Coordinates of C-alpha atoms and ligand atoms in Angstrom, one line a residue:
M1 CA 7.5 31.3 -45.9
K2 CA 5.9 27.9 -45.9
K3 CA 9.3 26.3 -45.6
L4 CA 10.2 28.5 -42.6
L5 CA 7.0 27.5 -41.0
T6 CA 7.7 23.8 -41.5
I7 CA 11.1 24.2 -40.0
L8 CA 9.7 26.1 -37.0
L9 CA 7.0 23.5 -36.5
T10 CA 9.5 20.7 -36.7
L11 CA 11.8 22.5 -34.2
T12 CA 8.9 23.0 -31.8
L13 CA 8.1 19.4 -32.0
V14 CA 11.6 18.2 -31.5
I15 CA 12.1 20.5 -28.5
G16 CA 8.7 19.6 -27.1
L17 CA 9.4 15.8 -27.4
S18 CA 12.8 16.0 -25.8
A19 CA 11.3 18.0 -22.9
V20 CA 8.8 15.1 -22.5
G21 CA 11.6 12.7 -22.7
L22 CA 13.5 14.4 -19.9
A23 CA 10.9 13.6 -17.3
E24 CA 12.2 10.6 -15.4
T25 CA 9.8 7.6 -15.0
Y26 CA 9.9 5.7 -11.7
T27 CA 8.6 2.2 -11.4
V28 CA 6.5 2.0 -8.3
G29 CA 5.9 -1.5 -6.8
T30 CA 2.7 -2.2 -4.9
S31 CA 0.6 -5.1 -3.9
A32 CA -3.0 -4.5 -5.2
G33 CA -5.7 -6.1 -3.1
F34 CA -5.5 -3.7 -0.2
P35 CA -8.4 -1.3 -0.7
P36 CA -8.6 1.6 -0.6
F37 CA -4.8 2.0 -0.8
E38 CA -4.3 -0.2 -3.9
Y39 CA -6.7 -2.4 -5.8
V40 CA -7.5 -3.3 -9.3
E41 CA -10.4 -1.7 -11.1
D42 CA -11.2 -2.4 -14.8
G43 CA -7.8 -4.0 -15.1
E44 CA -6.0 -0.9 -13.8
I45 CA -4.1 -0.5 -10.5
V46 CA -5.8 2.4 -8.6
G47 CA -6.0 3.7 -5.1
F48 CA -4.8 6.1 -2.5
D49 CA -1.2 5.2 -2.9
M50 CA -1.4 5.6 -6.7
D51 CA -2.9 9.0 -6.5
L52 CA -0.4 10.0 -3.8
M53 CA 2.6 8.9 -6.0
K54 CA 1.1 10.7 -9.0
A55 CA 0.6 13.9 -7.0
I56 CA 4.2 13.7 -5.7
G57 CA 5.4 13.1 -9.3
E58 CA 3.5 16.2 -10.5
E59 CA 5.0 18.3 -7.7
M60 CA 8.6 17.1 -8.4
G61 CA 8.4 16.6 -12.2
F62 CA 8.6 12.8 -12.6
E63 CA 6.3 10.2 -14.1
V64 CA 5.2 6.9 -12.4
E65 CA 4.3 3.5 -13.6
F66 CA 2.9 0.8 -11.3
K67 CA 3.8 -2.8 -10.9
D68 CA 1.7 -5.3 -9.0
I69 CA 3.9 -7.7 -6.9
A70 CA 3.3 -10.1 -4.0
F71 CA 3.7 -8.0 -0.8
D72 CA 6.6 -10.1 0.6
S73 CA 8.5 -9.7 -2.8
L74 CA 8.4 -5.9 -2.7
I75 CA 11.5 -5.3 -0.7
P76 CA 13.5 -7.9 -2.6
A77 CA 12.3 -6.2 -5.9
L78 CA 13.5 -2.9 -4.5
K79 CA 16.9 -4.4 -3.6
A80 CA 17.2 -6.1 -7.0
G81 CA 16.5 -2.7 -8.8
N82 CA 13.3 -4.0 -10.4
I83 CA 11.4 -1.2 -8.9
D84 CA 12.4 2.2 -7.6
V85 CA 9.7 2.9 -4.9
V86 CA 7.4 0.8 -2.8
A87 CA 3.9 2.4 -2.3
A88 CA 1.9 -0.3 -0.6
G89 CA 0.5 0.9 2.7
M90 CA 3.8 -0.4 4.1
T91 CA 4.4 0.1 7.8
I92 CA 7.7 1.6 8.8
T93 CA 9.3 -1.1 11.0
E94 CA 12.8 -1.4 12.4
Q95 CA 13.3 -4.7 10.7
R96 CA 12.4 -3.3 7.3
E97 CA 14.6 -0.3 7.9
E98 CA 17.6 -2.6 7.9
N99 CA 17.1 -3.0 4.2
V100 CA 15.2 0.0 2.9
D101 CA 14.8 3.7 3.7
F102 CA 11.3 5.1 4.4
T103 CA 9.9 8.5 3.8
N104 CA 8.1 10.4 6.5
S105 CA 4.8 8.8 7.4
Y106 CA 1.8 9.6 5.3
Y107 CA -0.9 7.5 7.1
S108 CA -1.5 5.7 10.4
A109 CA -3.2 2.4 11.2
D110 CA -3.8 -0.2 13.8
Q111 CA -4.7 -3.9 13.2
S112 CA -8.3 -5.1 13.2
I113 CA -9.9 -8.5 13.7
I114 CA -12.6 -9.4 11.2
V115 CA -15.0 -12.3 11.3
K116 CA -17.8 -13.4 8.9
E117 CA -21.0 -11.4 9.4
E118 CA -23.6 -13.0 11.6
S119 CA -21.1 -15.8 12.6
G120 CA -21.6 -14.7 16.2
K121 CA -17.8 -14.8 16.7
D122 CA -15.9 -12.3 18.8
I123 CA -12.3 -11.6 19.7
S124 CA -12.0 -15.0 21.3
V125 CA -11.4 -16.4 17.8
L126 CA -7.8 -15.5 18.4
Y127 CA -7.5 -18.0 21.2
G128 CA -7.4 -21.8 21.0
D129 CA -8.1 -24.0 18.1
N130 CA -9.2 -21.4 15.6
D131 CA -7.9 -20.8 12.1
V132 CA -6.7 -17.3 11.2
S133 CA -5.8 -15.9 7.8
V134 CA -3.2 -13.2 7.1
Q135 CA -1.4 -11.7 4.1
T136 CA 2.1 -13.2 4.0
G137 CA 4.8 -10.9 5.4
T138 CA 2.5 -8.2 6.7
T139 CA 2.6 -6.7 10.2
G140 CA -0.7 -8.6 10.7
D141 CA 1.1 -11.9 9.9
L142 CA 3.9 -11.0 12.3
W143 CA 1.6 -10.1 15.1
V144 CA -0.5 -13.3 14.8
T145 CA 2.7 -15.4 14.5
E146 CA 4.7 -13.8 17.3
K147 CA 2.1 -12.8 19.8
L148 CA -0.4 -15.7 19.4
A149 CA 1.0 -18.8 17.7
D150 CA 4.5 -18.7 19.1
K151 CA 3.1 -18.3 22.6
G152 CA 0.7 -21.1 22.2
I153 CA -2.3 -18.8 22.6
L154 CA -3.6 -19.7 19.1
T155 CA -3.2 -23.4 18.3
G156 CA -5.2 -23.5 15.0
D157 CA -3.7 -22.9 11.6
I158 CA -2.4 -19.6 10.2
K159 CA -3.4 -19.5 6.6
R160 CA -1.1 -17.1 4.6
Y161 CA -2.1 -15.7 1.3
D162 CA -0.6 -13.3 -1.2
T163 CA -3.4 -10.8 -0.8
F164 CA -6.0 -9.9 1.8
V165 CA -8.7 -10.3 -0.9
L166 CA -7.9 -14.0 -0.8
C167 CA -7.9 -14.0 3.0
V168 CA -11.3 -12.3 3.1
S169 CA -12.7 -14.8 0.5
D170 CA -11.6 -17.7 2.7
L171 CA -13.3 -16.0 5.6
V172 CA -16.6 -15.5 3.7
N173 CA -16.4 -19.1 2.5
G174 CA -16.1 -20.3 6.1
N175 CA -12.7 -21.8 5.7
V176 CA -11.1 -19.6 8.5
D177 CA -12.5 -18.0 11.6
A178 CA -10.8 -14.6 11.4
V179 CA -8.5 -12.3 9.4
V180 CA -6.1 -9.9 11.0
L181 CA -5.4 -6.8 8.9
D182 CA -4.8 -3.1 8.9
S183 CA -7.8 -1.2 10.4
P184 CA -8.6 1.2 7.4
V185 CA -8.6 -1.8 5.0
A186 CA -10.7 -3.9 7.4
E187 CA -13.2 -1.0 7.4
R188 CA -13.3 -1.0 3.6
F189 CA -13.8 -4.8 3.5
S190 CA -16.6 -4.5 6.0
E191 CA -18.4 -2.2 3.6
I192 CA -18.0 -4.3 0.5
R193 CA -18.0 -7.9 1.8
P194 CA -20.1 -9.7 4.4
V195 CA -17.6 -9.4 7.2
E196 CA -17.5 -7.4 10.4
I197 CA -14.9 -5.9 12.7
V198 CA -15.0 -7.4 16.2
G199 CA -11.8 -5.9 17.7
I200 CA -8.9 -3.5 17.2
I201 CA -5.3 -4.2 18.2
V202 CA -3.7 -0.9 18.9
T203 CA -0.3 -1.2 17.1
G204 CA 0.1 2.5 16.2
E205 CA 1.6 1.8 12.7
N206 CA 2.8 4.4 10.3
Y207 CA 2.9 4.0 6.5
G208 CA 5.9 5.2 4.5
L209 CA 7.0 5.0 1.0
A210 CA 10.2 3.0 0.7
V211 CA 13.3 3.2 -1.5
D212 CA 16.4 1.1 -1.6
E213 CA 18.8 1.8 1.3
G214 CA 21.1 4.7 0.6
N215 CA 19.1 6.1 -2.3
T216 CA 19.1 9.5 -0.6
E217 CA 18.4 11.5 -3.8
L218 CA 15.1 9.8 -4.5
L219 CA 14.2 9.7 -0.8
D220 CA 14.7 13.4 -0.4
M221 CA 12.7 14.1 -3.5
L222 CA 9.8 11.9 -2.2
N223 CA 9.9 13.6 1.2
E224 CA 9.9 17.1 -0.5
G225 CA 7.0 16.0 -2.7
L226 CA 5.1 14.6 0.2
R227 CA 5.6 17.8 2.1
K228 CA 4.2 19.8 -0.9
V229 CA 1.3 17.5 -1.3
N230 CA 0.5 17.8 2.4
E231 CA 0.7 21.6 2.2
S232 CA -1.5 22.0 -0.8
D233 CA -5.2 20.8 -0.9
K234 CA -4.1 17.7 -2.7
M235 CA -3.7 15.4 0.3
A236 CA -7.1 16.4 1.7
E237 CA -8.5 15.7 -1.8
I238 CA -7.0 12.2 -2.0
I239 CA -8.2 11.4 1.6
D240 CA -11.7 12.6 0.7
K241 CA -11.8 10.6 -2.5
Y242 CA -10.9 7.3 -0.8
F243 CA -12.3 7.6 2.7
K244 CA -15.8 8.9 2.1
Ligands
LIG301 N1 0.7 -2.3 6.7 C1 0.9 -3.7 6.7 C2 2.4 -3.9 6.5 O1 3.2 -3.1 6.2 C3 0.2 -4.3 5.5 C4 0.5 -3.7 4.2 C5 -0.1 -4.5 3.1 N2 -0.1 -3.8 1.8 C6 -0.5 -4.2 0.7 N3 -0.5 -3.4 -0.3 N4 -1.1 -5.4 0.5 O2 2.9 -5.0 6.7

């Protein structure tokens, strides 16, 4: 009897373990430093995008692990097969769509202009000899470069950093006059750092999760998971958790 029990227990364990082993793990690349979408807390990458990916994984039966990568290296990492998905508040753009496939949109944003609190500066910081900081390769970077610098409207320096956390630090330290970044993230920074929003540039951006071009199987699975998360209370819960 005891022997039978041992065999049974062993069997349960083996079957149980192989079932666990069956769940695929996808490596999700992000660029932490974009609160509340992704940031580091107690050495862990957390945020809206992480919860969203976990919720999609729960719906569709896969596990996720996160990798923190410089924003402008995310698409190359996807192309090189070092990561399977990008979840980084990444705006769906035509240019990016030449290299990757995006899911349906899960969040919308515009660009905001922030300055140091009590600096008395306004949107005129985007004209003339002012210095503006942006995160390398973001839509904010593109906008400032193409719409302001290339046109000779802004003649000061554009300081590019790997994260907006560094841009905001430069702003607080008085090294630049403004930072241009996504509106929800600007709002969060204005709550946690001595900076204020002085203007919004209506760009009407939509965030999507990205997979390598042609990875239809994973793309379909993410879209299906996104739909399920949207239909359940889960999406509202995540929004509540990060935007209250
Ligand atoms: N939405 C902007 C873009 O796609 C900024 C995204 C920055 N994301 C990040 N995780 N740092 O270019």
